[in-house]
XYZ file of N, CA and C in Angstrom:
831
model
N 0.705 -14.773 22.793
C 1.654 -13.665 22.793
C 0.994 -12.450 23.460
N 1.674 -11.870 24.469
C 1.077 -10.720 25.143
C 1.147 -9.470 24.253
N 0.490 -8.400 24.707
C 0.335 -7.214 23.871
C 1.672 -6.604 23.471
N 2.584 -6.444 24.436
C 3.873 -5.827 24.123
C 4.706 -6.688 23.191
N 4.650 -8.002 23.407
C 5.396 -8.904 22.543
C 4.852 -8.865 21.114
N 3.531 -8.784 20.991
C 2.921 -8.702 19.666
C 3.303 -7.400 18.976
N 3.303 -6.301 19.715
C 3.687 -5.018 19.133
C 5.119 -5.068 18.603
N 6.012 -5.623 19.393
C 7.410 -5.721 18.985
C 7.562 -6.622 17.762
N 6.847 -7.737 17.771
C 6.961 -8.680 16.661
C 6.336 -8.123 15.391
N 5.230 -7.400 15.542
C 4.594 -6.795 14.366
C 5.527 -5.776 13.717
N 6.202 -4.981 14.514
C 7.133 -4.007 13.958
C 8.320 -4.700 13.285
N 8.718 -5.857 13.822
C 9.783 -6.645 13.173
C 9.356 -7.071 11.772
N 8.163 -7.635 11.677
C 7.676 -8.108 10.374
C 7.485 -6.928 9.426
N 7.004 -5.816 9.960
C 6.841 -4.618 9.139
C 8.178 -4.186 8.551
N 9.205 -4.167 9.369
C 10.523 -3.756 8.902
C 11.048 -4.708 7.826
N 10.763 -6.000 7.997
C 11.247 -7.000 7.054
C 10.508 -6.952 5.716
N 9.272 -6.448 5.728
C 8.460 -6.492 4.518
C 8.344 -5.157 3.797
N 8.760 -4.058 4.441
C 8.595 -2.749 3.803
C 9.773 -1.830 4.060
N 10.643 -1.730 3.080
C 11.746 -0.778 3.195
C 11.254 0.651 2.975
N 10.209 0.799 2.174
C 9.723 2.138 1.844
C 8.965 2.779 2.999
N 8.119 1.999 3.677
C 7.202 2.594 4.641
C 7.599 2.420 6.105
N 8.521 1.523 6.401
C 8.843 1.267 7.804
C 9.338 2.532 8.510
N 10.314 3.206 7.919
C 10.862 4.401 8.578
C 9.806 5.488 8.743
N 9.046 5.842 7.696
C 8.007 6.860 7.904
C 6.986 6.479 8.967
N 6.628 5.212 9.049
C 5.653 4.779 10.055
C 6.185 5.009 11.460
N 7.478 4.821 11.653
C 8.049 4.997 12.990
C 8.013 6.451 13.448
N 7.826 7.391 12.535
C 7.747 8.809 12.921
C 6.403 9.156 13.561
N 5.394 8.330 13.341
C 4.052 8.641 13.819
C 3.928 8.456 15.327
N 3.002 9.194 15.921
C 2.659 9.023 17.336
C 2.214 7.573 17.559
N 2.424 7.055 18.770
C 2.322 5.629 19.043
C 1.055 4.971 18.513
N -0.112 5.497 18.830
C -1.341 4.826 18.428
C -1.522 4.863 16.912
N -1.160 5.986 16.286
C -1.207 6.046 14.824
C -0.154 5.131 14.204
N 0.999 5.059 14.810
C 2.052 4.172 14.305
C 1.561 2.732 14.277
N 0.916 2.303 15.343
C 0.417 0.928 15.381
C -0.749 0.739 14.414
N -1.607 1.745 14.286
C -2.738 1.639 13.372
C -2.266 1.541 11.925
N -1.374 2.438 11.515
C -0.878 2.422 10.140
C -0.029 1.173 9.904
N 0.762 0.779 10.895
C 1.551 -0.443 10.759
C 0.666 -1.663 10.582
N -0.405 -1.747 11.372
C -1.340 -2.868 11.258
C -2.026 -2.870 9.900
N -2.423 -1.683 9.439
C -3.064 -1.582 8.124
C -2.122 -2.064 7.033
N -0.864 -1.635 7.102
C 0.106 -2.063 6.097
C 0.244 -3.592 6.111
N 0.358 -4.182 7.291
C 0.540 -5.627 7.374
C -0.674 -6.375 6.848
N -1.870 -5.900 7.190
C -3.092 -6.540 6.680
C -3.150 -6.460 5.161
N -2.823 -5.300 4.626
C -2.880 -5.124 3.178
C -1.763 -5.883 2.474
N -0.619 -5.968 3.115
C 0.472 -6.764 2.540
C 0.091 -8.242 2.527
N -0.646 -8.684 3.556
C -1.129 -10.062 3.585
C -1.976 -10.359 2.356
N -2.857 -9.417 1.993
C -3.694 -9.579 0.807
C -2.857 -9.499 -0.463
N -1.913 -8.579 -0.490
C -1.074 -8.371 -1.667
C -0.265 -9.616 -2.004
N 0.191 -10.317 -0.973
C 0.968 -11.535 -1.204
C 0.112 -12.623 -1.855
N -1.170 -12.617 -1.552
C -2.074 -13.558 -2.228
C -2.216 -13.155 -3.688
N -2.475 -11.874 -3.927
C -2.673 -11.386 -5.295
C -1.436 -11.600 -6.160
N -0.252 -11.381 -5.610
C 0.988 -11.408 -6.393
C 1.623 -12.789 -6.515
N 1.126 -13.768 -5.788
C 1.837 -15.053 -5.715
C 1.949 -15.698 -7.090
N 3.166 -16.027 -7.486
C 3.416 -16.556 -8.822
C 2.955 -17.994 -8.999
N 2.789 -18.718 -7.895
C 2.454 -20.137 -7.980
C 1.001 -20.438 -7.649
N 0.157 -19.422 -7.679
C -1.270 -19.621 -7.413
C -2.057 -19.188 -8.640
N -2.960 -20.042 -9.103
C -3.767 -19.753 -10.279
C -4.659 -18.532 -10.047
N -4.870 -17.740 -11.087
C -5.651 -16.514 -10.957
C -7.081 -16.764 -10.489
N -7.693 -17.828 -10.956
C -9.060 -18.123 -10.521
C -9.094 -18.449 -9.028
N -8.059 -19.128 -8.545
C -7.985 -19.440 -7.116
C -7.754 -18.160 -6.323
N -6.867 -17.286 -6.816
C -6.662 -15.992 -6.156
C -7.981 -15.240 -6.045
N -8.725 -15.224 -7.141
C -10.015 -14.539 -7.154
C -10.936 -15.092 -6.083
N -11.040 -16.422 -6.017
C -11.956 -17.044 -5.058
C -11.530 -16.759 -3.618
N -10.223 -16.860 -3.344
C -9.731 -16.604 -1.988
C -10.050 -15.173 -1.581
N -9.684 -14.224 -2.426
C -9.847 -12.818 -2.071
C -11.315 -12.420 -1.953
N -12.152 -12.952 -2.824
C -13.569 -12.638 -2.747
C -14.194 -13.198 -1.473
N -13.692 -14.331 -1.014
C -14.181 -14.897 0.244
C -13.619 -14.155 1.454
N -12.319 -13.863 1.409
C -11.658 -13.234 2.554
C -12.220 -11.836 2.832
N -12.678 -11.144 1.801
C -13.200 -9.779 2.013
C -14.295 -9.744 3.076
N -15.040 -10.824 3.190
C -16.167 -10.847 4.132
C -15.735 -11.120 5.576
N -14.453 -11.398 5.784
C -13.973 -11.717 7.134
C -13.541 -10.481 7.916
N -13.499 -9.330 7.252
C -13.004 -8.138 7.944
C -14.089 -7.520 8.828
N -14.299 -8.208 9.919
C -15.205 -7.768 10.972
C -14.752 -8.469 12.242
N -15.284 -8.013 13.368
C -14.900 -8.634 14.637
C -15.989 -9.575 15.115
N -15.631 -10.718 15.676
C -14.259 -11.253 15.764
C -13.805 -11.836 14.429
N -12.513 -11.677 14.125
C -11.956 -12.237 12.901
C -11.929 -13.756 13.010
N -12.461 -14.443 12.010
C -12.568 -15.895 12.022
C -11.353 -16.509 11.334
N -10.328 -16.821 12.126
C -9.094 -17.357 11.554
C -9.292 -18.739 10.964
N -10.140 -19.557 11.585
C -10.392 -20.903 11.063
C -10.944 -20.829 9.652
N -11.916 -19.943 9.445
C -12.498 -19.787 8.114
C -11.477 -19.203 7.137
N -10.645 -18.297 7.630
C -9.596 -17.713 6.789
C -8.693 -18.799 6.224
N -8.252 -19.706 7.076
C -7.373 -20.774 6.604
C -8.123 -21.744 5.689
N -9.412 -21.911 5.926
C -10.218 -22.739 5.023
C -10.270 -22.111 3.633
N -10.396 -20.783 3.580
C -10.420 -20.099 2.294
C -9.075 -20.216 1.582
N -7.985 -20.148 2.341
C -6.659 -20.308 1.729
C -6.468 -21.716 1.187
N -7.049 -22.688 1.869
C -6.991 -24.071 1.413
C -5.572 -24.574 1.263
N -5.330 -25.297 0.170
C -4.007 -25.877 -0.066
C -2.955 -24.804 -0.321
N -3.393 -23.609 -0.695
C -2.441 -22.531 -0.973
C -1.810 -21.990 0.304
N -2.370 -22.371 1.442
C -1.819 -21.915 2.725
C -0.339 -22.253 2.837
N 0.051 -23.412 2.341
C 1.443 -23.858 2.452
C 2.392 -22.986 1.644
N 1.880 -22.222 0.703
C 2.727 -21.392 -0.151
C 2.887 -19.969 0.376
N 2.073 -19.615 1.367
C 1.993 -18.219 1.780
C 3.064 -17.832 2.794
N 3.533 -16.581 2.730
C 4.551 -16.098 3.668
C 3.947 -15.778 5.033
N 4.814 -15.516 5.984
C 4.403 -15.217 7.356
C 3.390 -14.091 7.421
N 3.604 -13.027 6.661
C 2.736 -11.861 6.773
C 1.293 -12.208 6.405
N 1.100 -13.149 5.486
C -0.247 -13.565 5.098
C -0.850 -14.516 6.115
N -0.063 -15.424 6.615
C -0.574 -16.428 7.556
C -0.955 -15.819 8.909
N -0.395 -14.668 9.233
C -0.631 -14.076 10.553
C -1.612 -12.899 10.506
N -2.538 -12.933 9.577
C -3.500 -11.837 9.439
C -4.235 -11.555 10.749
N -4.604 -12.585 11.474
C -5.307 -12.376 12.738
C -4.441 -11.583 13.724
N -3.146 -11.864 13.742
C -2.250 -11.129 14.644
C -2.224 -9.645 14.302
N -2.222 -9.328 13.015
C -2.137 -7.911 12.629
C -3.420 -7.168 13.017
N -4.546 -7.870 12.981
C -5.797 -7.267 13.425
C -5.765 -7.032 14.932
N -5.232 -7.979 15.675
C -5.124 -7.812 17.129
C -4.136 -6.707 17.484
N -3.109 -6.525 16.675
C -2.112 -5.482 16.870
C -2.713 -4.088 16.671
N -3.740 -4.002 15.839
C -4.346 -2.720 15.490
C -5.140 -2.147 16.656
N -4.961 -0.867 16.992
C -5.783 -0.233 18.030
C -7.272 -0.383 17.705
N -8.057 -0.698 18.703
C -9.473 -1.013 18.485
C -10.209 0.113 17.763
N -9.920 1.371 18.113
C -10.635 2.483 17.508
C -10.389 2.642 16.022
N -9.273 2.119 15.535
C -8.930 2.256 14.119
C -9.442 1.087 13.282
N -9.879 0.022 13.921
C -10.249 -1.186 13.174
C -11.370 -0.969 12.168
N -12.454 -0.262 12.500
C -13.505 -0.082 11.485
C -12.999 0.573 10.203
N -12.097 1.532 10.335
C -11.534 2.204 9.160
C -10.695 1.236 8.350
N -9.854 0.474 9.026
C -8.953 -0.455 8.350
C -9.718 -1.641 7.779
N -10.706 -2.133 8.508
C -11.525 -3.237 7.995
C -12.208 -2.846 6.690
N -12.787 -1.647 6.652
C -13.496 -1.199 5.447
C -12.544 -1.122 4.254
N -11.336 -0.601 4.488
C -10.364 -0.485 3.404
C -9.879 -1.863 2.943
N -9.626 -2.765 3.877
C -9.157 -4.103 3.515
C -10.238 -4.887 2.766
N -11.473 -4.738 3.195
C -12.573 -5.411 2.503
C -12.653 -4.943 1.045
N -12.572 -3.621 0.853
C -12.640 -3.078 -0.501
C -11.420 -3.497 -1.324
N -10.239 -3.503 -0.707
C -9.032 -3.907 -1.420
C -9.094 -5.373 -1.839
N -9.539 -6.254 -0.945
C -9.630 -7.673 -1.275
C -10.563 -7.893 -2.459
N -11.701 -7.208 -2.437
C -12.649 -7.325 -3.544
C -12.013 -6.849 -4.847
N -11.364 -5.672 -4.801
C -10.757 -5.126 -6.008
C -9.633 -5.986 -6.537
N -8.786 -6.486 -5.633
C -7.692 -7.360 -6.055
C -8.233 -8.651 -6.668
N -9.289 -9.190 -6.041
C -9.897 -10.405 -6.578
C -10.437 -10.189 -7.981
N -11.088 -9.070 -8.174
C -11.640 -8.722 -9.487
C -10.544 -8.649 -10.538
N -9.430 -7.988 -10.193
C -8.362 -7.809 -11.170
C -7.545 -9.080 -11.381
N -7.474 -9.947 -10.387
C -6.823 -11.248 -10.596
C -7.599 -12.052 -11.635
N -8.922 -12.004 -11.544
C -9.773 -12.708 -12.507
C -9.530 -12.180 -13.921
N -9.256 -10.889 -14.025
C -9.005 -10.261 -15.328
C -7.549 -10.380 -15.770
N -6.743 -11.057 -14.978
C -5.302 -11.173 -15.240
C -4.663 -9.796 -15.396
N -5.172 -8.829 -14.627
C -4.623 -7.478 -14.595
C -4.483 -6.889 -15.996
N -5.469 -7.186 -16.842
C -5.424 -6.732 -18.229
C -5.992 -5.321 -18.319
N -5.096 -4.361 -18.412
C -5.467 -2.949 -18.460
C -5.552 -2.505 -19.914
N -6.717 -2.053 -20.332
C -6.896 -1.617 -21.716
C -7.012 -0.096 -21.848
N -7.632 0.556 -20.868
C -7.953 1.979 -20.997
C -7.434 2.769 -19.803
N -7.479 4.084 -19.931
C -7.156 4.974 -18.814
C -8.071 4.673 -17.634
N -9.338 4.400 -17.906
C -10.291 4.104 -16.837
C -9.899 2.831 -16.097
N -9.412 1.836 -16.835
C -8.930 0.602 -16.202
C -7.760 0.902 -15.266
N -6.832 1.704 -15.757
C -5.656 2.035 -14.950
C -6.070 2.786 -13.693
N -6.990 3.726 -13.830
C -7.485 4.460 -12.671
C -8.124 3.515 -11.650
N -8.898 2.557 -12.161
C -9.576 1.638 -11.250
C -8.572 0.751 -10.526
N -7.623 0.182 -11.273
C -6.645 -0.700 -10.641
C -5.804 0.054 -9.614
N -5.302 1.225 -9.987
C -4.457 1.966 -9.048
C -5.259 2.457 -7.844
N -6.564 2.627 -8.020
C -7.397 2.962 -6.863
C -7.429 1.804 -5.880
N -7.710 0.601 -6.370
C -7.867 -0.536 -5.466
C -6.585 -0.887 -4.721
N -5.445 -0.715 -5.365
C -4.203 -1.136 -4.708
C -3.460 -0.011 -3.998
N -3.854 1.258 -4.253
C -3.112 2.359 -3.635
C -3.960 3.573 -3.315
N -4.856 3.945 -4.216
C -5.675 5.120 -3.968
C -6.516 5.002 -2.721
N -7.115 3.828 -2.532
C -7.945 3.660 -1.335
C -7.102 3.660 -0.072
N -5.817 3.325 -0.198
C -4.912 3.408 0.956
C -4.745 4.866 1.372
N -4.581 5.754 0.376
C -4.497 7.174 0.680
C -5.742 7.670 1.390
N -6.892 7.239 0.914
C -8.148 7.650 1.543
C -8.247 7.117 2.965
N -7.845 5.858 3.160
C -7.864 5.264 4.499
C -6.959 6.037 5.448
N -5.772 6.406 4.981
C -4.852 7.162 5.829
C -5.477 8.471 6.275
N -6.153 9.146 5.353
C -6.799 10.408 5.713
C -7.873 10.197 6.774
N -8.586 9.082 6.684
C -9.592 8.772 7.697
C -8.933 8.492 9.048
N -7.762 7.876 9.018
C -7.035 7.638 10.269
C -6.521 8.951 10.865
N -6.062 9.873 10.007
C -5.610 11.172 10.529
C -6.769 11.873 11.250
N -7.945 11.837 10.634
C -9.094 12.493 11.241
C -9.494 11.797 12.539
N -9.476 10.467 12.533
C -9.841 9.685 13.735
C -8.963 10.057 14.920
N -7.672 10.167 14.698
C -6.757 10.352 15.822
C -6.461 11.816 16.130
N -6.399 12.683 15.115
C -5.936 14.056 15.335
C -6.968 15.117 14.960
N -8.036 14.716 14.281
C -9.015 15.700 13.821
C -8.626 16.395 12.531
N -7.486 16.006 11.931
C -7.021 16.628 10.694
C -7.940 16.240 9.531
N -8.453 17.245 8.813
C -9.334 17.014 7.675
C -8.559 17.229 6.378
N -8.638 16.261 5.473
C -7.981 16.373 4.171
C -8.975 16.010 3.073
N -8.659 16.411 1.848
C -9.511 16.134 0.696
C -9.343 14.671 0.278
N -10.409 13.860 0.317
C -10.262 12.437 -0.028
C -9.806 12.205 -1.461
N -10.193 13.083 -2.396
C -9.771 12.899 -3.784
C -8.271 13.146 -3.940
N -7.755 14.140 -3.229
C -6.308 14.363 -3.256
C -5.568 13.212 -2.584
N -6.161 12.663 -1.526
C -5.556 11.520 -0.844
C -5.487 10.313 -1.780
N -6.527 10.124 -2.565
C -6.523 9.039 -3.547
C -5.432 9.274 -4.588
N -5.312 10.524 -5.062
C -4.254 10.849 -6.015
C -2.863 10.641 -5.431
N -2.716 10.959 -4.144
C -1.446 10.716 -3.454
C -1.069 9.234 -3.563
N -2.015 8.356 -3.255
C -1.733 6.924 -3.330
C -1.474 6.464 -4.748
N -2.290 6.948 -5.670
C -2.111 6.561 -7.070
C -0.736 6.974 -7.596
N -0.255 8.138 -7.172
C 1.048 8.599 -7.635
C 2.159 7.634 -7.271
N 2.132 7.151 -6.035
C 3.150 6.190 -5.610
C 3.062 4.914 -6.436
N 1.827 4.450 -6.698
C 1.644 3.219 -7.459
C 2.062 3.402 -8.915
N 1.778 4.564 -9.493
C 2.164 4.804 -10.887
C 3.674 4.716 -11.060
N 4.411 5.240 -10.099
C 5.871 5.157 -10.162
C 6.318 3.700 -10.023
N 5.660 2.951 -9.143
C 5.991 1.528 -9.012
C 5.746 0.783 -10.318
N 4.646 1.090 -10.996
C 4.351 0.435 -12.273
C 5.453 0.717 -13.284
N 5.887 1.966 -13.361
C 6.978 2.310 -14.269
C 8.266 1.585 -13.904
N 8.568 1.549 -12.617
C 9.818 0.940 -12.157
C 9.834 -0.563 -12.413
N 8.663 -1.192 -12.305
C 8.590 -2.658 -12.413
C 8.027 -3.126 -13.747
N 7.950 -2.234 -14.734
C 7.270 -2.554 -15.989
C 7.845 -3.805 -16.672
N 9.144 -3.866 -16.828
C 9.761 -5.016 -17.489
C 9.638 -6.273 -16.633
N 9.861 -6.130 -15.333
C 9.785 -7.285 -14.430
C 8.386 -7.879 -14.410
N 7.357 -7.024 -14.372
C 5.983 -7.530 -14.373
C 5.696 -8.335 -15.637
N 6.192 -7.853 -16.752
C 5.958 -8.561 -18.007
C 6.765 -9.851 -18.089
N 8.039 -9.789 -17.697
C 8.910 -10.969 -17.800
C 8.512 -12.065 -16.814
N 8.200 -11.678 -15.562
C 7.951 -12.674 -14.521
C 6.494 -13.118 -14.439
N 5.570 -12.202 -14.756
C 4.152 -12.521 -14.578
C 3.348 -12.428 -15.867
N 3.957 -11.921 -16.926
C 3.227 -11.747 -18.170
C 2.126 -10.723 -18.061
N 2.336 -9.718 -17.209
C 1.309 -8.726 -16.920
C 1.814 -7.329 -17.298
N 0.935 -6.531 -17.904
C 1.250 -5.135 -18.197
C 0.113 -4.260 -17.679
N 0.486 -3.240 -16.925
C -0.503 -2.311 -16.395
C -0.610 -1.055 -17.268
N -0.056 -1.126 -18.481
C -0.046 0.015 -19.380
C -1.226 -0.087 -20.341
N -2.078 0.929 -20.386
C -3.229 0.885 -21.297
C -2.813 0.672 -22.751
N -3.679 0.030 -23.504
C -3.425 -0.248 -24.911
C -3.126 1.051 -25.669
N -2.015 1.033 -26.411
C -1.640 2.189 -27.215
C -0.795 3.212 -26.490
N -0.640 3.065 -25.177
C 0.155 4.027 -24.419
C 1.641 3.748 -24.604
N 2.420 4.823 -24.670
C 3.872 4.715 -24.649
C 4.356 4.886 -23.207
N 5.628 4.676 -23.006
C 6.197 4.905 -21.674
C 6.072 6.378 -21.292
N 6.168 7.258 -22.290
C 5.990 8.683 -22.010
C 4.574 8.983 -21.516
N 3.583 8.276 -22.057
C 2.209 8.448 -21.574
C 2.103 8.044 -20.109
N 2.801 6.978 -19.759
C 2.774 6.522 -18.370
C 3.523 7.502 -17.464
N 4.603 8.077 -17.972
C 5.290 9.143 -17.218
C 4.329 10.308 -16.951
N 3.566 10.677 -17.966
C 2.627 11.795 -17.814
C 1.551 11.465 -16.779
N 1.093 10.225 -16.782
C 0.092 9.792 -15.791
C 0.670 9.894 -14.382
N 1.908 9.428 -14.216
C 2.556 9.497 -12.904
C 2.724 10.949 -12.463
N 3.137 11.819 -13.387
C 3.273 13.248 -13.060
C 1.935 13.830 -12.593
N 0.885 13.493 -13.298
C -0.443 14.001 -12.954
C -0.845 13.582 -11.547
N -0.675 12.296 -11.236
C -1.082 11.796 -9.924
C -0.188 12.363 -8.819
N 1.099 12.489 -9.093
C 1.995 13.072 -8.096
C 1.656 14.533 -7.838
N 1.116 15.217 -8.844
C 0.716 16.613 -8.630
C -0.450 16.698 -7.646
N -1.353 15.707 -7.685
C -2.412 15.653 -6.672
C -1.792 15.424 -5.296
N -0.763 14.582 -5.272
C -0.055 14.349 -4.018
C 0.610 15.601 -3.495
N 1.125 16.437 -4.410
C 1.724 17.715 -3.999
C 0.701 18.570 -3.260
N -0.512 18.625 -3.798
C -1.575 19.402 -3.153
C -1.972 18.770 -1.826
N -1.997 17.451 -1.792
C -2.341 16.743 -0.549
C -1.343 17.076 0.552
N -0.071 17.152 0.197
C 0.963 17.426 1.189
C 0.729 18.766 1.870
N 0.197 19.743 1.127
C -0.054 21.061 1.705
C -1.087 20.994 2.827
N -1.960 19.984 2.776
C -3.042 19.893 3.760
C -2.630 19.187 5.045
N -1.423 18.633 5.088
C -0.994 17.920 6.297
C 0.175 18.610 7.001
N 0.505 19.814 6.562
C 1.673 20.481 7.132
C 1.485 20.879 8.590
N 0.240 20.940 9.059
C 0.007 21.345 10.443
C 0.333 20.240 11.443
N 0.524 19.022 10.960
C 0.844 17.882 11.821
C 2.188 17.312 11.394
N 3.238 17.674 12.100
C 4.589 17.353 11.643
C 4.812 15.854 11.442
N 4.378 15.030 12.376
C 4.659 13.594 12.240
C 3.916 13.001 11.050
N 2.695 13.461 10.805
C 1.944 12.990 9.636
C 2.604 13.497 8.362
N 3.043 14.737 8.384
C 3.740 15.304 7.225
C 4.987 14.476 6.898
N 5.795 14.152 7.907
C 7.000 13.352 7.670
C 6.643 11.993 7.086
N 5.616 11.371 7.655
C 5.183 10.064 7.155
C 4.815 10.136 5.679
N 3.999 11.133 5.330
C 3.500 11.229 3.956
C 4.550 11.746 2.977
N 5.401 12.644 3.452
C 6.351 13.311 2.561
C 7.460 12.386 2.067
N 7.938 11.500 2.911
C 9.088 10.686 2.514
C 8.780 9.814 1.299
N 7.749 8.960 1.306
C 7.494 8.167 0.091
C 7.117 9.023 -1.109
N 6.444 10.149 -0.858
C 6.060 11.030 -1.966
C 7.302 11.655 -2.610
N 8.222 12.129 -1.794
C 9.453 12.720 -2.330
C 10.292 11.670 -3.050
N 10.357 10.471 -2.485
C 11.121 9.401 -3.133
C 10.488 9.020 -4.468
N 9.157 9.055 -4.543
C 8.481 8.760 -5.812
C 8.834 9.816 -6.857
N 8.792 11.092 -6.469
C 9.167 12.166 -7.393
C 10.597 11.950 -7.914
N 11.515 11.665 -7.014
C 12.913 11.549 -7.420
C 13.169 10.262 -8.205
N 12.446 9.192 -7.876
C 12.568 7.965 -8.660
C 12.064 8.189 -10.076
N 10.958 8.921 -10.205
C 10.424 9.227 -11.528
C 11.438 10.032 -12.344
N 12.064 11.012 -11.710
C 13.070 11.810 -12.414
C 14.252 10.950 -12.846
N 14.672 10.033 -11.949
C 15.788 9.150 -12.293
C 15.449 8.304 -13.521
N 14.221 7.787 -13.572
C 13.819 6.971 -14.724
C 13.733 7.811 -15.992
N 13.258 9.038 -15.885
C 13.221 9.926 -17.050
C 14.640 10.215 -17.550
N 15.606 10.216 -16.627
C 17.012 10.451 -16.994
C 17.699 9.185 -17.481
N 16.940 8.076 -17.544
C 17.491 6.833 -18.068
C 18.067 5.896 -17.030
N 17.899 6.240 -15.748
C 18.381 5.354 -14.690
C 17.243 4.465 -14.198
N 17.595 3.330 -13.653
C 16.588 2.390 -13.185
C 15.945 2.851 -11.885
N 16.766 3.431 -10.992
C 16.252 3.850 -9.690
C 17.240 4.816 -9.051
N 16.866 5.343 -7.884
C 17.752 6.198 -7.120
C 18.845 5.358 -6.460
N 19.967 5.993 -6.152
C 21.000 5.304 -5.391
C 20.625 5.305 -3.909
N 21.230 4.409 -3.161
C 20.982 4.366 -1.715
C 21.360 5.700 -1.063
N 22.462 6.289 -1.518
C 22.897 7.572 -0.957
C 21.856 8.657 -1.218
N 21.250 8.646 -2.404
C 20.210 9.625 -2.731
C 18.985 9.448 -1.849
N 18.642 8.201 -1.589
C 17.498 7.914 -0.716
C 17.770 8.438 0.691
N 18.939 8.114 1.219
C 19.287 8.540 2.573
C 19.331 10.066 2.675
N 19.875 10.713 1.661
C 19.948 12.174 1.673
C 18.548 12.785 1.651
N 17.650 12.200 0.865
C 16.278 12.702 0.785
C 15.587 12.609 2.130
N 15.727 11.474 2.796
C 15.100 11.287 4.109
C 15.665 12.296 5.107
N 16.976 12.495 5.089
C 17.603 13.454 6.013
C 17.108 14.872 5.754
N 16.972 15.252 4.494
C 16.513 16.602 4.152
C 15.084 16.835 4.638
N 14.239 15.831 4.491
C 12.846 15.974 4.920
C 12.766 16.068 6.444
N 13.553 15.255 7.125
C 13.557 15.302 8.589
C 14.036 16.659 9.103
N 14.886 17.320 8.337
C 15.437 18.607 8.772
C 14.493 19.781 8.495
N 13.431 19.536 7.729
C 12.508 20.638 7.409
C 11.830 21.138 8.679
N 11.681 22.428 8.780
C 10.988 23.031 9.923
C 9.555 23.320 9.499
N 8.661 22.467 9.958
C 7.278 22.602 9.509
C 6.341 21.974 10.519
N 5.140 22.472 10.604
C 4.103 21.822 11.411
C 4.216 22.143 12.879
N 3.840 21.123 13.700
C 3.675 21.313 15.142
C 4.976 21.742 15.818
């Protein structure tokens, strides 16, 4: 597949796998758009391994712990499929095409994305072995870091790589954690019913989890202030952050989620803001 065909196909798969992030990614300047899109696809490839309902946790652990070492150039696809083993037949397109997503990624961004994917694979493998058993606030912080906080940090490194924009890495981590905390609240019953997993620390009520999400989103609020000088980056970061805030409010009001009309209105309002470049 030539370069342009791969770019087009990667964006197709991105659109099919991410309703939340596809639109914000398209707002980014071309090279950043491809870098962030490639990062999302690589991380989604790992996430599909971690979340797969028909793969034993010990096998997930072994696959992810092995795959973490492949994030270097050249990517060894043969070894990757060997690590997947018999589970390869169960995996979706986004996981099977990991090599394509690496090739799709701009060369200058690969070291940043490789480092984040390596750390994510290790963290996901660790938590699969533990059956995602969260007992304490520290456990919750660690899990949300591996699956989302480090993504925020990686994004900040990409902003600096391409535009020179400097942001606080701790706020970037909080930005990512905030989005994940809202996802945990939204999927709390489903995670328990379908996977027998709870990400809620022992003794915590749903209100405690609401408070945790509020805290992390407040870090995201501060993070947003640091990206206002770059309009396309601001739009990218603001849309999922605003949707997380409004989804949290909807759940506090007793609703399961925002309506489609509310989502569309939020995106339109953010696009209309006069800010940045």
